Short mmCIF file of C-alpha atoms and ligand atoms in Angstrom, two decimals:
data_model
loop_
_atom_site.label_atom_id
_atom_site.label_comp_id
_atom_site.label_asym_id
_atom_site.label_seq_id
_atom_site.Cartn_x
_atom_site.Cartn_y
_atom_site.Cartn_z
CA MET A 1 14.84 49.95 -43.36
CA ILE A 2 14.43 47.55 -40.27
CA GLU A 3 14.36 43.77 -41.22
CA VAL A 4 11.91 41.92 -38.99
CA THR A 5 12.74 38.18 -38.78
CA ALA A 6 10.79 35.44 -37.72
CA ASP A 7 12.70 34.70 -34.72
CA ALA A 8 11.91 38.27 -33.42
CA VAL A 9 8.51 37.98 -34.22
CA ALA A 10 8.35 34.79 -31.97
CA VAL A 11 10.19 36.37 -29.21
CA ALA A 12 7.48 39.39 -29.35
CA VAL A 13 4.78 37.17 -29.25
CA ALA A 14 6.19 35.10 -26.42
CA GLU A 15 6.76 38.45 -24.27
CA THR A 16 3.05 39.68 -24.86
CA GLU A 17 1.18 36.58 -24.54
CA PRO A 18 0.63 35.34 -20.87
CA GLN A 19 2.66 32.24 -19.91
CA LYS A 20 0.65 28.90 -20.03
CA GLU A 21 0.70 27.42 -16.61
CA ALA A 22 2.70 24.37 -16.12
CA PRO A 23 0.62 21.09 -15.67
CA VAL A 24 -0.25 19.50 -12.25
CA VAL A 25 2.15 16.50 -12.20
CA ILE A 26 1.42 13.25 -10.20
CA ILE A 27 4.03 10.87 -9.55
CA GLY A 28 2.51 7.23 -9.26
CA SER A 29 -0.29 5.25 -11.01
CA GLY A 30 -1.46 3.51 -8.04
CA TYR A 31 -4.67 3.86 -6.21
CA ALA A 32 -3.54 7.24 -4.86
CA GLY A 33 -2.24 8.73 -8.07
CA TYR A 34 -5.30 7.68 -10.15
CA ASN A 35 -7.99 8.54 -7.75
CA LEU A 36 -6.34 11.96 -7.32
CA ALA A 37 -6.23 12.36 -11.19
CA GLU A 38 -10.11 11.50 -11.32
CA ALA A 39 -10.86 13.65 -8.54
CA LEU A 40 -9.25 16.62 -10.11
CA ARG A 41 -10.86 15.91 -13.45
CA GLN A 42 -14.28 15.83 -11.80
CA ARG A 43 -13.56 19.33 -10.45
CA SER A 44 -11.89 20.93 -13.19
CA SER A 45 -12.51 20.01 -16.97
CA ASP A 46 -9.61 21.97 -18.29
CA LYS A 47 -6.98 21.67 -15.73
CA GLU A 48 -3.75 20.10 -17.50
CA ILE A 49 -2.78 16.88 -15.62
CA LEU A 50 0.20 14.83 -16.43
CA LEU A 51 1.32 11.63 -14.63
CA PHE A 52 4.59 9.86 -14.51
CA THR A 53 4.89 6.05 -13.33
CA ALA A 54 7.51 3.88 -13.11
CA ASP A 55 5.36 0.79 -13.88
CA ASP A 56 3.24 0.06 -16.84
CA GLY A 57 0.50 2.33 -15.61
CA VAL A 58 -2.50 -0.02 -15.89
CA ILE A 59 -5.29 0.08 -13.34
CA TYR A 60 -5.56 -2.97 -11.08
CA SER A 61 -6.89 -3.76 -7.39
CA LYS A 62 -3.72 -3.98 -5.23
CA PRO A 63 -5.65 -5.42 -2.29
CA GLY A 64 -7.04 -7.97 -4.73
CA LEU A 65 -3.33 -9.53 -5.00
CA SER A 66 -3.67 -11.50 -1.84
CA ASN A 67 -7.01 -13.34 -2.69
CA ALA A 68 -6.49 -13.69 -6.41
CA LEU A 69 -5.80 -17.43 -6.25
CA ALA A 70 -8.84 -18.02 -4.50
CA ARG A 71 -10.78 -16.05 -7.25
CA GLU A 72 -8.87 -17.81 -9.93
CA LYS A 73 -7.21 -14.70 -11.22
CA ARG A 74 -4.11 -14.51 -13.27
CA ALA A 75 -2.19 -11.16 -13.63
CA VAL A 76 -3.86 -10.22 -16.79
CA ASP A 77 -7.26 -10.98 -15.39
CA LEU A 78 -6.62 -8.34 -12.44
CA ILE A 79 -6.29 -5.35 -15.11
CA SER A 80 -9.41 -3.39 -15.34
CA GLU A 81 -8.24 -0.32 -17.48
CA THR A 82 -5.42 0.22 -19.94
CA VAL A 83 -3.18 3.25 -20.31
CA LEU A 84 -4.94 4.40 -23.43
CA GLU A 85 -8.39 3.85 -21.68
CA ILE A 86 -7.40 5.90 -18.86
CA GLU A 87 -6.03 8.84 -20.85
CA GLN A 88 -9.25 8.93 -22.84
CA ARG A 89 -11.51 8.70 -19.77
CA LEU A 90 -9.59 11.35 -17.58
CA ASP A 91 -8.42 13.49 -20.47
CA ILE A 92 -4.91 13.15 -18.89
CA ARG A 93 -1.47 12.25 -20.26
CA ILE A 94 0.50 9.35 -18.83
CA HIS A 95 4.13 8.80 -19.06
CA ALA A 96 4.08 4.82 -18.14
CA ARG A 97 7.59 3.01 -17.52
CA CYS A 98 9.23 6.47 -16.95
CA LYS A 99 10.79 7.01 -13.60
CA VAL A 100 11.12 10.62 -12.05
CA THR A 101 14.70 10.50 -10.81
CA ASP A 102 15.16 14.31 -9.31
CA ILE A 103 13.08 17.34 -8.21
CA ASP A 104 14.40 20.84 -8.61
CA ALA A 105 11.80 22.33 -6.37
CA ASP A 106 13.23 25.85 -6.76
CA GLN A 107 12.64 25.71 -10.54
CA HIS A 108 9.56 23.43 -10.30
CA LEU A 109 11.29 21.10 -12.42
CA LEU A 110 11.31 17.18 -12.77
CA HIS A 111 14.16 15.33 -14.15
CA THR A 112 12.82 11.97 -15.63
CA ASP A 113 13.91 8.99 -17.82
CA LEU A 114 12.20 11.00 -20.89
CA GLY A 115 13.82 14.42 -19.84
CA GLU A 116 12.82 17.46 -18.12
CA GLN A 117 9.17 18.35 -16.85
CA LYS A 118 7.86 21.68 -15.34
CA TYR A 119 5.11 21.50 -12.84
CA SER A 120 2.84 24.07 -11.25
CA LYS A 121 1.92 21.52 -8.46
CA LEU A 122 3.60 18.30 -7.75
CA ILE A 123 1.89 15.32 -5.79
CA LEU A 124 4.20 12.37 -4.77
CA ALA A 125 2.07 9.27 -4.76
CA GLN A 126 4.81 6.72 -4.98
CA GLY A 127 3.60 4.25 -2.58
CA ALA A 128 5.77 2.03 -0.60
CA ALA A 129 8.51 -0.60 -1.23
CA PRO A 130 8.84 -4.20 0.29
CA ILE A 131 11.57 -4.31 2.97
CA ARG A 132 14.38 -6.76 1.80
CA LEU A 133 15.90 -8.86 4.51
CA THR A 134 19.19 -10.21 3.58
CA PHE A 135 20.00 -13.99 3.92
CA LYS A 136 22.83 -16.32 3.39
CA GLY A 137 22.86 -18.96 0.62
CA SER A 138 22.70 -19.39 -2.87
CA GLY A 139 18.89 -18.87 -2.97
CA ALA A 140 18.78 -15.87 -1.11
CA GLU A 141 18.15 -13.39 -4.16
CA ASP A 142 15.15 -15.75 -5.41
CA VAL A 143 12.90 -14.61 -2.57
CA LEU A 144 9.64 -12.92 -3.92
CA SER A 145 7.72 -10.06 -2.64
CA ILE A 146 4.38 -9.38 -3.94
CA ASN A 147 3.65 -5.60 -3.93
CA ASP A 148 2.38 -4.94 -7.42
CA LEU A 149 0.80 -6.49 -10.56
CA ASN A 150 4.39 -7.33 -12.05
CA ASP A 151 5.40 -9.18 -8.71
CA TYR A 152 2.12 -11.07 -8.89
CA ARG A 153 2.71 -12.21 -12.46
CA ARG A 154 6.29 -13.43 -11.57
CA PHE A 155 4.95 -15.16 -8.29
CA ARG A 156 2.20 -16.98 -10.62
CA ASP A 157 4.72 -17.88 -13.10
CA GLN A 158 7.24 -19.38 -10.41
CA LEU A 159 4.23 -21.36 -8.46
CA GLU A 160 3.85 -23.23 -11.84
CA GLY A 161 4.41 -26.90 -10.89
CA ARG A 162 5.19 -26.15 -6.89
CA LYS A 163 3.20 -27.83 -4.07
CA HIS A 164 4.88 -26.10 -0.97
CA VAL A 165 5.30 -22.40 -0.48
CA THR A 166 7.13 -20.69 2.48
CA ILE A 167 6.17 -17.35 3.72
CA ILE A 168 8.56 -15.11 5.77
CA GLY A 169 6.41 -12.90 7.98
CA ASN A 170 3.41 -13.53 10.23
CA GLY A 171 1.81 -10.23 9.76
CA LEU A 172 -1.52 -9.38 7.89
CA ILE A 173 -0.29 -9.88 4.40
CA GLY A 174 1.61 -13.02 5.31
CA CYS A 175 -1.47 -14.36 6.77
CA GLU A 176 -3.63 -13.43 3.76
CA PHE A 177 -1.18 -15.16 1.23
CA ALA A 178 -1.03 -18.25 3.64
CA ASN A 179 -5.01 -18.33 3.48
CA ASP A 180 -5.17 -17.94 -0.24
CA LEU A 181 -2.36 -20.41 -1.08
CA SER A 182 -3.55 -23.13 1.45
CA GLY A 183 -7.15 -22.66 0.28
CA LYS A 184 -6.05 -23.75 -3.08
CA GLY A 185 -4.21 -26.78 -1.80
CA TYR A 186 -0.68 -25.71 -1.55
CA ALA A 187 1.10 -26.67 1.65
CA VAL A 188 2.29 -23.49 3.30
CA ALA A 189 5.03 -22.73 5.99
CA VAL A 190 4.98 -19.43 8.00
CA ILE A 191 7.99 -18.30 9.71
CA GLY A 192 7.57 -15.27 12.00
CA LEU A 193 9.60 -13.46 14.48
CA THR A 194 6.92 -13.21 17.25
CA GLY A 195 4.69 -15.67 19.08
CA TRP A 196 1.36 -15.68 17.21
CA PRO A 197 -0.02 -14.46 13.69
CA MET A 198 -0.69 -10.66 13.37
CA ASP A 199 0.57 -10.05 16.80
CA ARG A 200 0.85 -6.27 16.39
CA LEU A 201 -3.01 -6.10 15.52
CA LEU A 202 -4.59 -8.96 17.37
CA PRO A 203 -4.97 -10.22 20.92
CA GLN A 204 -3.02 -13.63 21.53
CA GLU A 205 -6.32 -15.52 21.69
CA ILE A 206 -7.56 -14.33 18.36
CA GLY A 207 -4.17 -14.66 16.63
CA GLN A 208 -3.86 -18.31 18.02
CA GLN A 209 -7.42 -19.03 16.56
CA LEU A 210 -6.38 -17.93 13.37
CA GLN A 211 -3.29 -20.10 13.54
CA THR A 212 -5.40 -23.00 14.62
CA ASN A 213 -7.85 -22.45 11.50
CA LEU A 214 -5.01 -22.01 9.07
CA SER A 215 -3.19 -25.08 10.45
CA ALA A 216 -6.14 -27.19 9.62
CA GLN A 217 -5.78 -26.20 6.02
CA ASN A 218 -2.21 -27.19 5.87
CA VAL A 219 -0.36 -24.10 7.28
CA ASP A 220 2.68 -25.11 9.41
CA TRP A 221 3.95 -22.39 11.73
CA TYR A 222 7.56 -21.61 12.65
CA LEU A 223 7.03 -18.83 15.13
CA GLU A 224 9.60 -16.86 17.44
CA ASN A 225 12.01 -18.12 14.61
CA THR A 226 13.79 -16.66 11.56
CA VAL A 227 15.62 -17.72 8.33
CA GLU A 228 19.30 -18.13 8.44
CA LYS A 229 19.88 -19.46 5.07
CA ILE A 230 18.36 -20.33 1.84
CA ASP A 231 19.96 -22.69 -0.52
CA LYS A 232 18.76 -23.72 -4.12
CA GLN A 233 18.11 -27.20 -4.70
CA ALA A 234 17.50 -29.20 -7.92
CA GLU A 235 13.81 -28.59 -7.27
CA GLY A 236 13.12 -25.58 -5.12
CA TYR A 237 14.81 -24.37 -2.08
CA ARG A 238 16.27 -25.70 1.42
CA LEU A 239 15.68 -23.12 4.28
CA THR A 240 17.47 -23.49 7.57
CA LEU A 241 16.06 -21.52 10.43
CA LYS A 242 17.80 -20.03 13.43
CA ASP A 243 16.64 -22.84 15.70
CA GLY A 244 18.27 -25.44 13.30
CA GLN A 245 14.88 -26.78 11.63
CA VAL A 246 15.02 -27.08 7.89
CA ILE A 247 12.34 -26.71 5.46
CA GLU A 248 12.20 -27.99 1.91
CA THR A 249 9.97 -25.65 -0.23
CA GLY A 250 9.36 -24.89 -3.76
CA LEU A 251 8.94 -21.21 -3.44
CA VAL A 252 9.92 -18.41 -0.78
CA ILE A 253 7.77 -15.34 -0.28
CA SER A 254 8.69 -12.46 1.82
CA ALA A 255 6.07 -10.49 3.63
CA VAL A 256 7.96 -8.53 6.26
CA GLY A 257 6.56 -5.21 5.63
CA LEU A 258 6.77 -2.12 3.35
CA LYS A 259 8.95 1.11 3.58
CA PRO A 260 7.25 4.38 2.02
CA ARG A 261 9.36 5.58 -0.78
CA THR A 262 10.95 8.80 0.30
CA GLU A 263 14.22 8.90 -1.69
CA LEU A 264 12.96 11.24 -4.37
CA ALA A 265 11.24 13.57 -2.08
CA GLU A 266 14.38 14.05 -0.34
CA THR A 267 16.13 15.21 -3.43
CA ALA A 268 13.67 18.05 -3.27
CA GLY A 269 14.57 18.99 0.36
CA VAL A 270 11.34 17.57 1.54
CA THR A 271 11.33 16.54 5.13
CA CYS A 272 10.88 12.72 5.52
CA ASN A 273 10.67 10.82 8.55
CA ARG A 274 9.05 6.96 8.30
CA GLY A 275 7.45 8.48 5.29
CA ILE A 276 7.12 11.77 3.49
CA VAL A 277 5.90 14.21 6.13
CA VAL A 278 2.84 15.99 5.41
CA ASN A 279 0.24 17.96 7.43
CA GLY A 280 -3.55 17.46 7.71
CA GLY A 281 -3.86 19.11 3.97
CA LEU A 282 -1.28 16.75 2.66
CA ARG A 283 1.12 19.44 1.87
CA THR A 284 4.83 18.93 2.58
CA ASN A 285 7.29 21.59 3.71
CA VAL A 286 8.34 22.62 0.33
CA ALA A 287 5.95 25.00 -1.56
CA ASP A 288 3.70 23.17 -4.11
CA VAL A 289 4.80 19.67 -3.30
CA TYR A 290 2.24 17.37 -1.75
CA ALA A 291 2.10 13.61 -0.77
CA LEU A 292 -0.56 11.03 -0.75
CA GLY A 293 -1.28 7.29 -0.20
CA ASP A 294 1.50 4.84 1.12
CA CYS A 295 4.33 7.22 0.81
CA ALA A 296 2.94 9.77 3.09
CA GLU A 297 3.37 10.26 6.78
CA ILE A 298 0.27 12.08 7.95
CA GLN A 299 0.59 14.07 11.15
CA GLY A 300 2.87 11.46 12.46
CA GLN A 301 1.04 8.16 11.16
CA LEU A 302 1.41 5.71 8.31
CA LEU A 303 -1.94 4.98 6.94
CA PRO A 304 -1.23 2.13 4.38
CA TYR A 305 -4.71 1.37 3.35
CA ILE A 306 -7.32 2.24 0.63
CA ALA A 307 -9.79 4.23 2.90
CA PRO A 308 -7.41 6.76 4.04
CA ILE A 309 -6.27 7.51 0.27
CA ASN A 310 -10.11 8.08 -0.23
CA PHE A 311 -10.53 10.87 2.24
CA GLY A 312 -7.31 12.40 1.44
CA VAL A 313 -8.05 12.60 -2.30
CA ARG A 314 -11.08 14.90 -1.68
CA ALA A 315 -9.34 17.25 0.49
CA LEU A 316 -6.29 17.42 -1.83
CA ALA A 317 -8.20 17.84 -5.15
CA ASP A 318 -9.87 20.88 -3.59
CA CYS A 319 -6.56 22.30 -2.20
CA LEU A 320 -4.98 21.98 -5.57
CA LEU A 321 -7.56 23.97 -7.17
CA GLY A 322 -7.10 26.68 -4.59
CA ARG A 323 -9.61 25.70 -1.78
CA PRO A 324 -7.34 24.81 1.03
CA THR A 325 -8.85 22.00 2.91
CA MET A 326 -7.80 19.78 5.69
CA ALA A 327 -8.32 16.05 5.13
CA LYS A 328 -10.68 14.54 7.82
CA TYR A 329 -10.23 10.97 8.71
CA PRO A 330 -13.06 9.04 10.36
CA LEU A 331 -12.45 5.75 12.31
CA MET A 332 -11.46 3.33 9.29
CA PRO A 333 -11.82 -0.47 10.30
CA VAL A 334 -9.87 -3.03 8.42
CA MET A 335 -11.18 -6.08 6.91
CA VAL A 336 -8.68 -9.05 6.73
CA LYS A 337 -8.95 -11.44 3.74
CA THR A 338 -8.76 -14.50 5.88
CA PRO A 339 -11.93 -16.61 5.14
CA ALA A 340 -10.37 -19.23 7.45
CA LEU A 341 -11.25 -16.82 10.17
CA PRO A 342 -12.99 -13.69 9.09
CA LEU A 343 -11.35 -10.64 10.86
CA THR A 344 -12.47 -7.05 11.22
CA LEU A 345 -10.00 -4.89 13.14
CA LEU A 346 -9.91 -1.14 14.55
CA THR A 347 -6.30 -0.77 15.74
CA PRO A 348 -6.25 1.87 18.56
CA ALA A 349 -4.25 5.19 18.03
CA PRO A 350 -0.60 5.05 18.71
CA ASN A 351 0.62 5.79 22.15
CA GLN A 352 -3.00 4.57 23.70
CA ALA A 353 -2.44 2.51 26.77
CA GLY A 354 -4.90 -0.29 27.43
CA GLU A 355 -5.30 -3.97 27.62
CA TRP A 356 -6.99 -6.53 25.56
CA GLN A 357 -10.22 -8.12 26.77
CA VAL A 358 -11.28 -11.16 24.83
CA GLU A 359 -14.57 -13.16 25.04
CA SER A 360 -15.48 -16.13 22.76
CA SER A 361 -18.86 -17.72 21.91
CA GLU A 362 -19.87 -20.55 19.73
CA THR A 363 -19.45 -18.46 16.51
CA GLY A 364 -16.84 -15.96 16.93
CA MET A 365 -14.55 -13.97 19.15
CA ARG A 366 -14.61 -10.35 20.42
CA GLY A 367 -11.42 -8.66 21.53
CA LEU A 368 -11.78 -5.33 22.98
CA TYR A 369 -8.78 -2.99 23.79
CA VAL A 370 -9.95 -1.05 26.83
CA SER A 371 -8.26 1.79 28.63
CA SER A 372 -7.70 1.62 32.58
CA ASP A 373 -10.86 4.00 32.73
CA GLY A 374 -13.06 1.59 30.88
CA ARG A 375 -12.97 3.22 27.42
CA VAL A 376 -12.96 0.93 24.22
CA LEU A 377 -10.09 2.24 22.16
CA GLY A 378 -9.74 -0.60 19.40
CA TYR A 379 -11.20 -3.79 18.72
CA ALA A 380 -10.75 -7.16 16.97
CA LEU A 381 -13.76 -9.07 15.88
CA ALA A 382 -13.63 -12.76 14.42
CA GLY A 383 -16.12 -15.14 13.01
CA ASP A 384 -19.61 -14.17 13.01
CA LEU A 385 -18.95 -11.28 15.41
CA ILE A 386 -17.61 -9.34 12.55
CA GLY A 387 -20.78 -8.25 12.15
CA GLU A 388 -20.58 -6.21 15.40
CA ARG A 389 -18.31 -3.74 13.34
CA GLN A 390 -20.53 -0.61 13.15
CA GLN A 391 -21.65 -1.12 17.07
CA TRP A 392 -18.16 -1.17 18.29
CA THR A 393 -16.80 1.68 15.89
CA ASP A 394 -19.44 3.87 17.33
CA LYS A 395 -18.13 2.98 20.70
CA VAL A 396 -14.73 3.82 19.97
CA ALA A 397 -15.87 7.12 18.34
CA ALA A 398 -17.82 7.95 21.59
CA ALA A 399 -14.66 7.15 23.50
CA ASP A 400 -12.50 9.38 21.53
CA GLU A 401 -14.95 12.30 22.10
CA LEU A 402 -14.81 11.63 25.69
CA SER A 403 -10.83 11.82 25.71
CA VAL A 404 -11.16 15.19 23.56
CA ALA A 405 -13.71 16.76 25.74
C1 FAD B 1 -0.97 -7.74 -1.05
C2 FAD B 1 -1.66 -6.50 -0.49
C3 FAD B 1 -3.01 -6.64 0.06
C4 FAD B 1 -3.65 -5.31 0.32
N1 FAD B 1 -4.87 -5.61 0.97
C5 FAD B 1 -5.62 -4.44 1.30
C6 FAD B 1 -6.81 -4.44 1.88
O1 FAD B 1 -7.30 -5.46 1.81
N2 FAD B 1 -7.40 -3.26 2.28
C7 FAD B 1 -6.69 -2.02 2.10
O2 FAD B 1 -7.41 -0.94 2.54
N3 FAD B 1 -5.44 -1.91 1.82
C8 FAD B 1 -4.88 -3.25 1.30
N4 FAD B 1 -3.55 -3.19 0.91
C9 FAD B 1 -2.73 -1.81 0.85
C10 FAD B 1 -3.29 -0.86 -0.33
O3 FAD B 1 -3.56 -1.63 -1.50
C11 FAD B 1 -2.49 0.27 -0.52
O4 FAD B 1 -2.63 1.25 0.72
C12 FAD B 1 -2.66 1.12 -1.90
O5 FAD B 1 -2.91 0.34 -2.91
C13 FAD B 1 -1.34 2.13 -2.07
O6 FAD B 1 -1.78 2.84 -3.04
P1 FAD B 1 -0.55 4.04 -3.42
O7 FAD B 1 -1.12 4.68 -4.94
O8 FAD B 1 -0.13 4.91 -2.43
O9 FAD B 1 0.61 3.11 -3.79
P2 FAD B 1 1.11 2.04 -4.90
O10 FAD B 1 -0.16 1.35 -5.64
O11 FAD B 1 2.21 1.38 -4.53
O12 FAD B 1 1.64 2.97 -6.28
C14 FAD B 1 2.95 3.68 -6.05
C15 FAD B 1 3.16 4.23 -7.70
O13 FAD B 1 4.41 5.02 -7.61
C16 FAD B 1 5.11 4.62 -8.82
N5 FAD B 1 6.41 5.22 -8.57
C17 FAD B 1 7.14 4.94 -7.41
N6 FAD B 1 8.39 5.65 -7.45
C18 FAD B 1 8.33 6.32 -8.86
C19 FAD B 1 9.33 7.17 -9.47
N7 FAD B 1 10.35 7.54 -9.01
N8 FAD B 1 8.94 7.59 -10.73
C20 FAD B 1 7.61 7.41 -11.16
N9 FAD B 1 6.63 6.34 -10.58
C21 FAD B 1 7.22 5.95 -9.52
C22 FAD B 1 4.83 3.23 -8.86
O14 FAD B 1 5.38 2.62 -10.32
C23 FAD B 1 3.46 3.00 -8.64
O15 FAD B 1 2.78 3.08 -9.90
C24 FAD B 1 -2.92 -4.22 0.39
C25 FAD B 1 -1.56 -4.19 -0.11
C26 FAD B 1 -0.94 -5.27 -0.57
C27 FAD B 1 0.38 -5.09 -1.02
#
């Protein structure tokens, strides 16, 4: 008589039953990760979706971090959904505070803080990390960056009792924080390498108008300058600038830019340049691995804003469910959160040669970036003229079609 053990039965069943497909795995709980999970769930009620995130996984509005003071929001007020609520709403499993450390693309296997996990498709939605400059001095390590909710919580704690804040970086995010802080009565110093605020996005005249308006609400500018040394004081910090000027301040914030997180992708052999390189379908060079959001470099461009994620999500969700789709990106103007001078911009595509032409009226300014043959390639509108946004977006779209024809 042949004895049939329980183990043998289990093996036989496993051999005859079809293998259960591994889940779709998303890495990252930012706007990209969660919006993709939602789009997938809308299209498929039974697809298994698993999400890993290094942070605590709550939903909050990242763009809202740079005007949260004006809206009197503490970190906790910015949370719109907890992990449990998201799991129940989307019928997904979320592993919060769990970092993915390595990808074995051949085995479709992830190594995480909690152990190993198989995937059928993998989406990298890891965002971008603040660039950290190195400074001399005992206070150099205390410089804050505000790129997520935990950073904002730390910032609010440390702001307590301070009256003066220094921002390193005169770009879009630095100017938004300068406006938010000065609007709430803090004295602010902005230090920047270049000649006027947001110089990469604005013509000089409009950048200088923003500078003037923010100066009127207690923002001091230290342009074409940089920080040499940050020393801790009994109260706050003493900054020594390259030109020898000294600033006494309560808190130092760095807003010098973000770098897409590419290190994990590199462990899987994914091609990375400035970001994780994807094609128009958000597919990397490695089978079944995709990237979306601030970590991705889409056809040579970083698009670190909300609107491109929205357009990418739709195409990627279809693609992951077997309907290959290329994401289409319309022209996407950016609204800058500087109420001292409301701004709307449409930056020209890279490598498009042109010159700024600026006109001012009583109520606003209009900067048009115009090619040598008269086509409008981009714009910056300020004050009441932000109302002309649609009209000039249409003009840029028409110029775009002309250049393709
Ligand atoms: C202050 C500020 C203001 C902004 N204002 C605007 C605005 O007004 N308009 C606009 O369009 N855009 C704005 N942006 C940009 C916009 O917020 C971003 O483009 C968008 O939020 C990026 O979302 P994301 O999901 O790609 O990345 P993130 O939100 O950064 O999410 C990345 C996620 O990946 C996780 N992660 C990373 N590595 C790992 C790992 N190894 N394992 C597990 N998890 C990992 C992180 O924990 C995080 O959950 C602003 C950005 C900032 C910082």
